Amino acid sequence: QNEGPVDYLIVGAGGGGIQTALLLKNHGYTARILEREQVAASHWTKFPRFNELISVNKRIVNETQRMRFDWHTFLGTETEFYDVSQKYFSSGYDFYTYMNRVVDEAGIDIQYGAEVESLAMDDTPCVHLVDGSTICANHRVFVATGLKEKPNPYLQTIGGIPYSEMKKEYAAQKRVCVFGNGNAGFEVAQNTFDVADRVFVIGKHRLRLSSATKYVGDVRTKFLQVLENVHSKLLDVVLEYNDLKVRTSGLGKELNAAQKEDLFESVNIAFTTSVYNCEVLVIATGFRSSVPGVDLKGERFPPMENWYSPVGNSKIHYVGWLMHKYDFRISAGGFLAGYRYLIRNLVDHIRQIDHGIAYPHRKFSEKGLVAEHANQRFQTSGEFVIMQDGAVIRDVIVPVKTEEGKTEYHYYEGVTYNFHKDFAEQDDIVYLYLVWGEGKSATIVFDNLYDFEDKRSVRNSKLHAVVEVNGLVREGAEDVDMEFAINQFTSPVRVMVGDALSGNYTNFYEKPKYEYSREFINEPKDRRRPEVGEDHHDEIVLTPLRMALTESILLGGTEESLKNVRSVAKKVLSGVTFIDSAQGQNKTNEVAHPGKLCEHVSAPFSDGDATHCIYNAGMKATMEQDEMKECVSAGKLCGSGSNPCCEGSC
């Protein structure tokens, strides 16, 4: 750790914080990460619950296209994730191992055990810690605090098991109801359906498959065995619960909006639990943004001004997941694969503002050279594919007159909306990006996928090269392998760019007025959530539980009131298996990593003894999850050697 003040402070040693520190350090600036835990990347010691990522990992022959298929490697390091894991879907532990290896090799400065309570809101680069101290940077603060599991003590009190605490053995021969039909919910279903009596996946909205919505954060096909079970009548069920109107009058005190939401969700889940005779309730309703000292008031992201700054302080910037505000449900800005490019842009902007270093760009003197470079970008760019649809990331070509009166073309690669929007009022600026075309070629898998907005539906498998100038666009065809490698596909790209730079707009057309929907679903009116109000049809059997919940909510969830709710719930929901929750959001994922956390950052896991830490020198973890279980059953885990388990002794 460096002594004294640093140029930049970063809050949070996850993917966003490490990527920011890495780029700043590479440019010669001092940066320190403040991390409340004792290890970097601690999120990946707890999640995913069953330890398999949804992000892809593939090494291909064409090195120039590598980053399109490597969703885990940081920018600014020669250390590749593929050196840690060769699995297409790797583990959370692999991701943790990779991040800590980068930290160690790059010598990133991290102050562990430093918990930030709030951010300065007086346009200063400062943060306030829980110990009462204030730390300031010379220039700016970056906030990379990411996500936390959505808490709901009332659902836990009526028998709900948080996603972070679910274990496969809880599901054995039980009727398991998983509330939440996103990736977390289907991950639980995928890892329990083979031992459960049957699994019910229950959500508030229609199932959103990533292959249909084109959004990588929606449900991935790898979790859909339970959906096949549904269609094959193999007991499991996927459905949406019917929203009840929950009575809130006659209580002596009016509930506020947040309290009504808690009551609404709790009563609806209790009702569904009763209807389907659930024995195990799993609460997998997702994650929420985490910002020190900021009450998001139910919003998904904090309010932001230009360049991801909180309102009122231009010296602070949100990075990592929090940058997803501008492309949520459109592209991948909330995942390392995407936000590594957003952070790179932000750091380039900061260097320009704080140190007078020009925003990086290439200069070309001839249109043909520009067109050829544009074609190469379509062939190789990782950010074009990952940050698809041009909503946030684009290439920008700016014609500039030289002192000699000639035209020079300044080419900016993969710049964000915050940068390229400043050119919106200028003429002849050329933008390049990929967009989903109107072709309908993919096979329909499930009829209900027709309900998704047509432009991005599962029937559409074509990403087209787009050239935009002066509000006009022109789309080129897509090569099947996205290489644009043969003349049929490269020629149009060169021609389109050349025409745009020459002012020949004959084959261009007005840009469609397409507004992105955050849901991408047109829900019929009768499917929308009813208002919480006077009318109700919750069954009489739930009335005592509803009243107990209401009382507890009004009291702010005191320990005594929650005990009363659990007592009533055990009588009303008699079939539910009540498992005492460890309230362990911050504990290590025992499913993936049996053992305890070690004090040393490079060796985070042990079998109970800090001298026997399971860590393979930052390289690929040799222990698969099944091997770890075998080790446990054999009685001991070894801390050294290539064979992680042995017959009772090391």
PDB file of N, CA and C in Angstrom, residues 135-222:
ATOM      1  N   ILE A 135     -11.390  10.259   3.688  1.00  0.00           N
ATOM      2  CA  ILE A 135     -10.233  10.090   2.816  1.00  0.00           C
ATOM      3  C   ILE A 135     -10.518  10.794   1.493  1.00  0.00           C
ATOM      4  N   CYS A 136      -9.547  11.540   1.008  1.00  0.00           N
ATOM      5  CA  CYS A 136      -9.710  12.267  -0.252  1.00  0.00           C
ATOM      6  C   CYS A 136      -8.593  11.894  -1.226  1.00  0.00           C
ATOM      7  N   ALA A 137      -8.918  11.957  -2.500  1.00  0.00           N
ATOM      8  CA  ALA A 137      -7.930  11.755  -3.557  1.00  0.00           C
ATOM      9  C   ALA A 137      -7.458  13.107  -4.065  1.00  0.00           C
ATOM     10  N   ASN A 138      -6.357  13.116  -4.784  1.00  0.00           N
ATOM     11  CA  ASN A 138      -5.882  14.360  -5.386  1.00  0.00           C
ATOM     12  C   ASN A 138      -6.820  14.839  -6.490  1.00  0.00           C
ATOM     13  N   HIS A 139      -7.447  13.879  -7.195  1.00  0.00           N
ATOM     14  CA  HIS A 139      -8.253  14.256  -8.347  1.00  0.00           C
ATOM     15  C   HIS A 139      -9.704  13.770  -8.273  1.00  0.00           C
ATOM     16  N   ARG A 140      -9.912  12.439  -8.211  1.00  0.00           N
ATOM     17  CA  ARG A 140     -11.272  11.922  -8.329  1.00  0.00           C
ATOM     18  C   ARG A 140     -11.447  10.625  -7.545  1.00  0.00           C
ATOM     19  N   VAL A 141     -12.757  10.257  -7.398  1.00  0.00           N
ATOM     20  CA  VAL A 141     -13.137   8.995  -6.760  1.00  0.00           C
ATOM     21  C   VAL A 141     -13.987   8.201  -7.745  1.00  0.00           C
ATOM     22  N   PHE A 142     -13.727   6.904  -7.841  1.00  0.00           N
ATOM     23  CA  PHE A 142     -14.535   5.995  -8.654  1.00  0.00           C
ATOM     24  C   PHE A 142     -15.262   5.020  -7.716  1.00  0.00           C
ATOM     25  N   VAL A 143     -16.543   4.862  -7.919  1.00  0.00           N
ATOM     26  CA  VAL A 143     -17.358   4.002  -7.051  1.00  0.00           C
ATOM     27  C   VAL A 143     -17.720   2.739  -7.818  1.00  0.00           C
ATOM     28  N   ALA A 144     -17.205   1.609  -7.342  1.00  0.00           N
ATOM     29  CA  ALA A 144     -17.411   0.326  -8.021  1.00  0.00           C
ATOM     30  C   ALA A 144     -17.984  -0.691  -7.041  1.00  0.00           C
ATOM     31  N   THR A 145     -19.086  -0.325  -6.403  1.00  0.00           N
ATOM     32  CA  THR A 145     -19.644  -1.164  -5.334  1.00  0.00           C
ATOM     33  C   THR A 145     -20.658  -2.185  -5.825  1.00  0.00           C
ATOM     34  N   GLY A 146     -20.997  -2.154  -7.097  1.00  0.00           N
ATOM     35  CA  GLY A 146     -21.718  -3.254  -7.721  1.00  0.00           C
ATOM     36  C   GLY A 146     -23.089  -3.571  -7.182  1.00  0.00           C
ATOM     37  N   LEU A 147     -23.327  -4.873  -6.950  1.00  0.00           N
ATOM     38  CA  LEU A 147     -24.646  -5.397  -6.612  1.00  0.00           C
ATOM     39  C   LEU A 147     -24.648  -6.074  -5.251  1.00  0.00           C
ATOM     40  N   LYS A 148     -25.802  -6.125  -4.647  1.00  0.00           N
ATOM     41  CA  LYS A 148     -25.995  -6.941  -3.447  1.00  0.00           C
ATOM     42  C   LYS A 148     -27.333  -7.666  -3.571  1.00  0.00           C
ATOM     43  N   GLU A 149     -27.440  -8.788  -2.904  1.00  0.00           N
ATOM     44  CA  GLU A 149     -28.673  -9.568  -2.953  1.00  0.00           C
ATOM     45  C   GLU A 149     -29.824  -8.760  -2.350  1.00  0.00           C
ATOM     46  N   LYS A 150     -30.969  -8.797  -3.009  1.00  0.00           N
ATOM     47  CA  LYS A 150     -32.132  -8.067  -2.523  1.00  0.00           C
ATOM     48  C   LYS A 150     -32.626  -8.690  -1.225  1.00  0.00           C
ATOM     49  N   PRO A 151     -32.584  -7.952  -0.114  1.00  0.00           N
ATOM     50  CA  PRO A 151     -33.009  -8.527   1.162  1.00  0.00           C
ATOM     51  C   PRO A 151     -34.527  -8.462   1.330  1.00  0.00           C
ATOM     52  N   ASN A 152     -35.095  -9.424   2.020  1.00  0.00           N
ATOM     53  CA  ASN A 152     -36.511  -9.382   2.392  1.00  0.00           C
ATOM     54  C   ASN A 152     -36.715 -10.207   3.650  1.00  0.00           C
ATOM     55  N   PRO A 153     -36.566  -9.578   4.829  1.00  0.00           N
ATOM     56  CA  PRO A 153     -36.687 -10.327   6.085  1.00  0.00           C
ATOM     57  C   PRO A 153     -38.065 -10.940   6.287  1.00  0.00           C
ATOM     58  N   TYR A 154     -39.090 -10.343   5.680  1.00  0.00           N
ATOM     59  CA  TYR A 154     -40.450 -10.863   5.869  1.00  0.00           C
ATOM     60  C   TYR A 154     -40.617 -12.195   5.143  1.00  0.00           C
ATOM     61  N   LEU A 155     -40.048 -12.292   3.938  1.00  0.00           N
ATOM     62  CA  LEU A 155     -40.129 -13.561   3.210  1.00  0.00           C
ATOM     63  C   LEU A 155     -39.315 -14.638   3.915  1.00  0.00           C
ATOM     64  N   GLN A 156     -38.177 -14.274   4.476  1.00  0.00           N
ATOM     65  CA  GLN A 156     -37.399 -15.250   5.230  1.00  0.00           C
ATOM     66  C   GLN A 156     -38.165 -15.701   6.470  1.00  0.00           C
ATOM     67  N   THR A 157     -38.906 -14.796   7.068  1.00  0.00           N
ATOM     68  CA  THR A 157     -39.649 -15.133   8.279  1.00  0.00           C
ATOM     69  C   THR A 157     -40.775 -16.118   8.000  1.00  0.00           C
ATOM     70  N   ILE A 158     -41.387 -16.045   6.795  1.00  0.00           N
ATOM     71  CA  ILE A 158     -42.466 -16.986   6.492  1.00  0.00           C
ATOM     72  C   ILE A 158     -41.933 -18.279   5.874  1.00  0.00           C
ATOM     73  N   GLY A 159     -40.609 -18.461   5.941  1.00  0.00           N
ATOM     74  CA  GLY A 159     -40.035 -19.721   5.501  1.00  0.00           C
ATOM     75  C   GLY A 159     -39.150 -19.637   4.281  1.00  0.00           C
ATOM     76  N   GLY A 160     -39.007 -18.446   3.686  1.00  0.00           N
ATOM     77  CA  GLY A 160     -38.209 -18.305   2.480  1.00  0.00           C
ATOM     78  C   GLY A 160     -36.717 -18.451   2.749  1.00  0.00           C
ATOM     79  N   ILE A 161     -36.042 -19.192   1.885  1.00  0.00           N
ATOM     80  CA  ILE A 161     -34.592 -19.351   1.971  1.00  0.00           C
ATOM     81  C   ILE A 161     -33.958 -18.419   0.945  1.00  0.00           C
ATOM     82  N   PRO A 162     -33.085 -17.493   1.348  1.00  0.00           N
ATOM     83  CA  PRO A 162     -32.433 -16.618   0.371  1.00  0.00           C
ATOM     84  C   PRO A 162     -31.631 -17.432  -0.641  1.00  0.00           C
ATOM     85  N   TYR A 163     -31.585 -16.960  -1.857  1.00  0.00           N
ATOM     86  CA  TYR A 163     -30.807 -17.599  -2.918  1.00  0.00           C
ATOM     87  C   TYR A 163     -29.387 -17.905  -2.448  1.00  0.00           C
ATOM     88  N   SER A 164     -28.778 -16.966  -1.711  1.00  0.00           N
ATOM     89  CA  SER A 164     -27.392 -17.119  -1.283  1.00  0.00           C
ATOM     90  C   SER A 164     -27.204 -18.229  -0.265  1.00  0.00           C
ATOM     91  N   GLU A 165     -28.283 -18.748   0.304  1.00  0.00           N
ATOM     92  CA  GLU A 165     -28.168 -19.768   1.340  1.00  0.00           C
ATOM     93  C   GLU A 165     -28.787 -21.106   0.940  1.00  0.00           C
ATOM     94  N   MET A 166     -29.291 -21.197  -0.291  1.00  0.00           N
ATOM     95  CA  MET A 166     -29.921 -22.436  -0.730  1.00  0.00           C
ATOM     96  C   MET A 166     -28.882 -23.533  -0.934  1.00  0.00           C
ATOM     97  N   LYS A 167     -29.217 -24.749  -0.491  1.00  0.00           N
ATOM     98  CA  LYS A 167     -28.367 -25.918  -0.687  1.00  0.00           C
ATOM     99  C   LYS A 167     -29.186 -27.021  -1.341  1.00  0.00           C
ATOM    100  N   LYS A 168     -28.509 -27.823  -2.122  1.00  0.00           N
ATOM    101  CA  LYS A 168     -29.192 -28.886  -2.859  1.00  0.00           C
ATOM    102  C   LYS A 168     -29.906 -29.848  -1.925  1.00  0.00           C
ATOM    103  N   GLU A 169     -29.295 -30.137  -0.779  1.00  0.00           N
ATOM    104  CA  GLU A 169     -29.909 -31.113   0.125  1.00  0.00           C
ATOM    105  C   GLU A 169     -31.247 -30.649   0.694  1.00  0.00           C
ATOM    106  N   TYR A 170     -31.474 -29.328   0.737  1.00  0.00           N
ATOM    107  CA  TYR A 170     -32.767 -28.833   1.214  1.00  0.00           C
ATOM    108  C   TYR A 170     -33.903 -29.289   0.309  1.00  0.00           C
ATOM    109  N   ALA A 171     -33.582 -29.539  -0.988  1.00  0.00           N
ATOM    110  CA  ALA A 171     -34.623 -29.853  -1.969  1.00  0.00           C
ATOM    111  C   ALA A 171     -34.960 -31.337  -2.050  1.00  0.00           C
ATOM    112  N   ALA A 172     -34.185 -32.186  -1.405  1.00  0.00           N
ATOM    113  CA  ALA A 172     -34.348 -33.628  -1.567  1.00  0.00           C
ATOM    114  C   ALA A 172     -35.765 -34.089  -1.219  1.00  0.00           C
ATOM    115  N   GLN A 173     -36.440 -34.662  -2.225  1.00  0.00           N
ATOM    116  CA  GLN A 173     -37.783 -35.232  -2.072  1.00  0.00           C
ATOM    117  C   GLN A 173     -38.805 -34.207  -1.567  1.00  0.00           C
ATOM    118  N   LYS A 174     -38.597 -32.949  -1.899  1.00  0.00           N
ATOM    119  CA  LYS A 174     -39.508 -31.874  -1.480  1.00  0.00           C
ATOM    120  C   LYS A 174     -40.125 -31.195  -2.701  1.00  0.00           C
ATOM    121  N   ARG A 175     -41.289 -30.575  -2.476  1.00  0.00           N
ATOM    122  CA  ARG A 175     -41.899 -29.703  -3.480  1.00  0.00           C
ATOM    123  C   ARG A 175     -41.257 -28.328  -3.309  1.00  0.00           C
ATOM    124  N   VAL A 176     -40.424 -27.965  -4.270  1.00  0.00           N
ATOM    125  CA  VAL A 176     -39.613 -26.749  -4.160  1.00  0.00           C
ATOM    126  C   VAL A 176     -40.238 -25.643  -4.995  1.00  0.00           C
ATOM    127  N   CYS A 177     -40.517 -24.525  -4.359  1.00  0.00           N
ATOM    128  CA  CYS A 177     -41.033 -23.346  -5.065  1.00  0.00           C
ATOM    129  C   CYS A 177     -39.944 -22.280  -5.088  1.00  0.00           C
ATOM    130  N   VAL A 178     -39.502 -21.940  -6.299  1.00  0.00           N
ATOM    131  CA  VAL A 178     -38.474 -20.921  -6.478  1.00  0.00           C
ATOM    132  C   VAL A 178     -39.151 -19.647  -6.951  1.00  0.00           C
ATOM    133  N   PHE A 179     -39.095 -18.606  -6.151  1.00  0.00           N
ATOM    134  CA  PHE A 179     -39.718 -17.336  -6.512  1.00  0.00           C
ATOM    135  C   PHE A 179     -38.674 -16.444  -7.170  1.00  0.00           C
ATOM    136  N   GLY A 180     -38.910 -16.144  -8.441  1.00  0.00           N
ATOM    137  CA  GLY A 180     -37.955 -15.409  -9.263  1.00  0.00           C
ATOM    138  C   GLY A 180     -37.621 -16.225 -10.486  1.00  0.00           C
ATOM    139  N   ASN A 181     -37.957 -15.708 -11.682  1.00  0.00           N
ATOM    140  CA  ASN A 181     -37.711 -16.474 -12.905  1.00  0.00           C
ATOM    141  C   ASN A 181     -36.632 -15.830 -13.773  1.00  0.00           C
ATOM    142  N   GLY A 182     -35.603 -15.292 -13.104  1.00  0.00           N
ATOM    143  CA  GLY A 182     -34.406 -14.843 -13.803  1.00  0.00           C
ATOM    144  C   GLY A 182     -33.339 -15.924 -13.720  1.00  0.00           C
ATOM    145  N   ASN A 183     -32.092 -15.557 -13.990  1.00  0.00           N
ATOM    146  CA  ASN A 183     -31.022 -16.550 -13.968  1.00  0.00           C
ATOM    147  C   ASN A 183     -30.828 -17.179 -12.600  1.00  0.00           C
ATOM    148  N   ALA A 184     -30.971 -16.399 -11.530  1.00  0.00           N
ATOM    149  CA  ALA A 184     -30.798 -16.962 -10.192  1.00  0.00           C
ATOM    150  C   ALA A 184     -31.846 -18.034  -9.920  1.00  0.00           C
ATOM    151  N   GLY A 185     -33.112 -17.745 -10.256  1.00  0.00           N
ATOM    152  CA  GLY A 185     -34.180 -18.705 -10.037  1.00  0.00           C
ATOM    153  C   GLY A 185     -33.988 -19.978 -10.838  1.00  0.00           C
ATOM    154  N   PHE A 186     -33.635 -19.828 -12.118  1.00  0.00           N
ATOM    155  CA  PHE A 186     -33.455 -21.012 -12.952  1.00  0.00           C
ATOM    156  C   PHE A 186     -32.161 -21.750 -12.615  1.00  0.00           C
ATOM    157  N   GLU A 187     -31.175 -21.046 -12.076  1.00  0.00           N
ATOM    158  CA  GLU A 187     -29.968 -21.740 -11.606  1.00  0.00           C
ATOM    159  C   GLU A 187     -30.315 -22.674 -10.449  1.00  0.00           C
ATOM    160  N   VAL A 188     -31.140 -22.200  -9.511  1.00  0.00           N
ATOM    161  CA  VAL A 188     -31.578 -23.048  -8.403  1.00  0.00           C
ATOM    162  C   VAL A 188     -32.350 -24.254  -8.938  1.00  0.00           C
ATOM    163  N   ALA A 189     -33.278 -23.993  -9.875  1.00  0.00           N
ATOM    164  CA  ALA A 189     -34.067 -25.091 -10.444  1.00  0.00           C
ATOM    165  C   ALA A 189     -33.178 -26.108 -11.139  1.00  0.00           C
ATOM    166  N   GLN A 190     -32.195 -25.613 -11.918  1.00  0.00           N
ATOM    167  CA  GLN A 190     -31.308 -26.500 -12.671  1.00  0.00           C
ATOM    168  C   GLN A 190     -30.496 -27.407 -11.747  1.00  0.00           C
ATOM    169  N   ASN A 191     -30.199 -26.929 -10.548  1.00  0.00           N
ATOM    170  CA  ASN A 191     -29.350 -27.676  -9.624  1.00  0.00           C
ATOM    171  C   ASN A 191     -30.127 -28.425  -8.546  1.00  0.00           C
ATOM    172  N   THR A 192     -31.457 -28.421  -8.644  1.00  0.00           N
ATOM    173  CA  THR A 192     -32.254 -29.143  -7.643  1.00  0.00           C
ATOM    174  C   THR A 192     -33.313 -30.062  -8.242  1.00  0.00           C
ATOM    175  N   PHE A 193     -33.656 -29.897  -9.525  1.00  0.00           N
ATOM    176  CA  PHE A 193     -34.779 -30.657 -10.078  1.00  0.00           C
ATOM    177  C   PHE A 193     -34.548 -32.158 -10.027  1.00  0.00           C
ATOM    178  N   ASP A 194     -33.273 -32.590 -10.066  1.00  0.00           N
ATOM    179  CA  ASP A 194     -32.993 -34.026 -10.095  1.00  0.00           C
ATOM    180  C   ASP A 194     -33.179 -34.707  -8.748  1.00  0.00           C
ATOM    181  N   VAL A 195     -33.210 -33.917  -7.656  1.00  0.00           N
ATOM    182  CA  VAL A 195     -33.426 -34.518  -6.338  1.00  0.00           C
ATOM    183  C   VAL A 195     -34.769 -34.120  -5.735  1.00  0.00           C
ATOM    184  N   ALA A 196     -35.356 -33.029  -6.231  1.00  0.00           N
ATOM    185  CA  ALA A 196     -36.627 -32.556  -5.678  1.00  0.00           C
ATOM    186  C   ALA A 196     -37.783 -33.447  -6.135  1.00  0.00           C
ATOM    187  N   ASP A 197     -38.861 -33.454  -5.362  1.00  0.00           N
ATOM    188  CA  ASP A 197     -40.071 -34.142  -5.801  1.00  0.00           C
ATOM    189  C   ASP A 197     -40.577 -33.490  -7.072  1.00  0.00           C
ATOM    190  N   ARG A 198     -40.644 -32.169  -7.049  1.00  0.00           N
ATOM    191  CA  ARG A 198     -40.885 -31.367  -8.243  1.00  0.00           C
ATOM    192  C   ARG A 198     -40.505 -29.928  -7.941  1.00  0.00           C
ATOM    193  N   VAL A 199     -40.251 -29.169  -9.010  1.00  0.00           N
ATOM    194  CA  VAL A 199     -39.816 -27.783  -8.863  1.00  0.00           C
ATOM    195  C   VAL A 199     -40.815 -26.869  -9.550  1.00  0.00           C
ATOM    196  N   PHE A 200     -41.196 -25.799  -8.853  1.00  0.00           N
ATOM    197  CA  PHE A 200     -42.047 -24.752  -9.421  1.00  0.00           C
ATOM    198  C   PHE A 200     -41.195 -23.481  -9.517  1.00  0.00           C
ATOM    199  N   VAL A 201     -41.012 -22.956 -10.724  1.00  0.00           N
ATOM    200  CA  VAL A 201     -40.330 -21.672 -10.896  1.00  0.00           C
ATOM    201  C   VAL A 201     -41.408 -20.627 -11.136  1.00  0.00           C
ATOM    202  N   ILE A 202     -41.490 -19.660 -10.240  1.00  0.00           N
ATOM    203  CA  ILE A 202     -42.623 -18.736 -10.228  1.00  0.00           C
ATOM    204  C   ILE A 202     -42.106 -17.305 -10.316  1.00  0.00           C
ATOM    205  N   GLY A 203     -42.560 -16.553 -11.306  1.00  0.00           N
ATOM    206  CA  GLY A 203     -42.094 -15.191 -11.485  1.00  0.00           C
ATOM    207  C   GLY A 203     -43.219 -14.193 -11.607  1.00  0.00           C
ATOM    208  N   LYS A 204     -42.875 -12.917 -11.502  1.00  0.00           N
ATOM    209  CA  LYS A 204     -43.860 -11.842 -11.616  1.00  0.00           C
ATOM    210  C   LYS A 204     -44.165 -11.497 -13.069  1.00  0.00           C
ATOM    211  N   HIS A 205     -43.257 -11.845 -13.958  1.00  0.00           N
ATOM    212  CA  HIS A 205     -43.425 -11.463 -15.361  1.00  0.00           C
ATOM    213  C   HIS A 205     -43.188 -12.669 -16.248  1.00  0.00           C
ATOM    214  N   ARG A 206     -43.473 -12.511 -17.507  1.00  0.00           N
ATOM    215  CA  ARG A 206     -43.271 -13.569 -18.475  1.00  0.00           C
ATOM    216  C   ARG A 206     -41.789 -13.929 -18.571  1.00  0.00           C
ATOM    217  N   LEU A 207     -41.517 -15.198 -18.815  1.00  0.00           N
ATOM    218  CA  LEU A 207     -40.144 -15.680 -18.935  1.00  0.00           C
ATOM    219  C   LEU A 207     -39.416 -14.950 -20.057  1.00  0.00           C
ATOM    220  N   ARG A 208     -38.212 -14.454 -19.744  1.00  0.00           N
ATOM    221  CA  ARG A 208     -37.400 -13.742 -20.725  1.00  0.00           C
ATOM    222  C   ARG A 208     -36.149 -14.556 -21.022  1.00  0.00           C
ATOM    223  N   LEU A 209     -36.084 -15.132 -22.191  1.00  0.00           N
ATOM    224  CA  LEU A 209     -34.911 -15.889 -22.601  1.00  0.00           C
ATOM    225  C   LEU A 209     -33.933 -14.976 -23.328  1.00  0.00           C
ATOM    226  N   SER A 210     -32.666 -15.096 -22.983  1.00  0.00           N
ATOM    227  CA  SER A 210     -31.643 -14.277 -23.616  1.00  0.00           C
ATOM    228  C   SER A 210     -31.623 -14.459 -25.128  1.00  0.00           C
ATOM    229  N   SER A 211     -31.866 -15.683 -25.581  1.00  0.00           N
ATOM    230  CA  SER A 211     -31.854 -15.935 -27.019  1.00  0.00           C
ATOM    231  C   SER A 211     -32.999 -15.236 -27.732  1.00  0.00           C
ATOM    232  N   ALA A 212     -34.032 -14.846 -26.970  1.00  0.00           N
ATOM    233  CA  ALA A 212     -35.157 -14.134 -27.569  1.00  0.00           C
ATOM    234  C   ALA A 212     -35.001 -12.629 -27.457  1.00  0.00           C
ATOM    235  N   THR A 213     -34.557 -12.163 -26.287  1.00  0.00           N
ATOM    236  CA  THR A 213     -34.490 -10.718 -26.056  1.00  0.00           C
ATOM    237  C   THR A 213     -33.185 -10.104 -26.540  1.00  0.00           C
ATOM    238  N   LYS A 214     -32.179 -10.938 -26.781  1.00  0.00           N
ATOM    239  CA  LYS A 214     -30.839 -10.504 -27.165  1.00  0.00           C
ATOM    240  C   LYS A 214     -30.110  -9.791 -26.029  1.00  0.00           C
ATOM    241  N   TYR A 215     -30.612  -9.904 -24.813  1.00  0.00           N
ATOM    242  CA  TYR A 215     -29.975  -9.290 -23.654  1.00  0.00           C
ATOM    243  C   TYR A 215     -29.282 -10.383 -22.852  1.00  0.00           C
ATOM    244  N   VAL A 216     -27.959 -10.258 -22.655  1.00  0.00           N
ATOM    245  CA  VAL A 216     -27.186 -11.335 -22.044  1.00  0.00           C
ATOM    246  C   VAL A 216     -27.536 -11.557 -20.579  1.00  0.00           C
ATOM    247  N   GLY A 217     -28.217 -10.596 -19.947  1.00  0.00           N
ATOM    248  CA  GLY A 217     -28.590 -10.758 -18.552  1.00  0.00           C
ATOM    249  C   GLY A 217     -29.878 -11.528 -18.348  1.00  0.00           C
ATOM    250  N   ASP A 218     -30.611 -11.838 -19.425  1.00  0.00           N
ATOM    251  CA  ASP A 218     -31.824 -12.641 -19.304  1.00  0.00           C
ATOM    252  C   ASP A 218     -31.466 -14.119 -19.223  1.00  0.00           C
ATOM    253  N   VAL A 219     -32.465 -14.963 -19.026  1.00  0.00           N
ATOM    254  CA  VAL A 219     -32.234 -16.372 -18.712  1.00  0.00           C
ATOM    255  C   VAL A 219     -31.495 -17.071 -19.845  1.00  0.00           C
ATOM    256  N   ARG A 220     -30.417 -17.749 -19.486  1.00  0.00           N
ATOM    257  CA  ARG A 220     -29.585 -18.430 -20.463  1.00  0.00           C
ATOM    258  C   ARG A 220     -30.082 -19.854 -20.683  1.00  0.00           C
ATOM    259  N   THR A 221     -29.903 -20.337 -21.897  1.00  0.00           N
ATOM    260  CA  THR A 221     -30.396 -21.652 -22.274  1.00  0.00           C
ATOM    261  C   THR A 221     -29.806 -22.762 -21.411  1.00  0.00           C
ATOM    262  N   LYS A 222     -28.611 -22.548 -20.885  1.00  0.00           N
ATOM    263  CA  LYS A 222     -27.948 -23.568 -20.073  1.00  0.00           C
ATOM    264  C   LYS A 222     -28.743 -23.932 -18.821  1.00  0.00           C
TER     265      LYS A 222
END
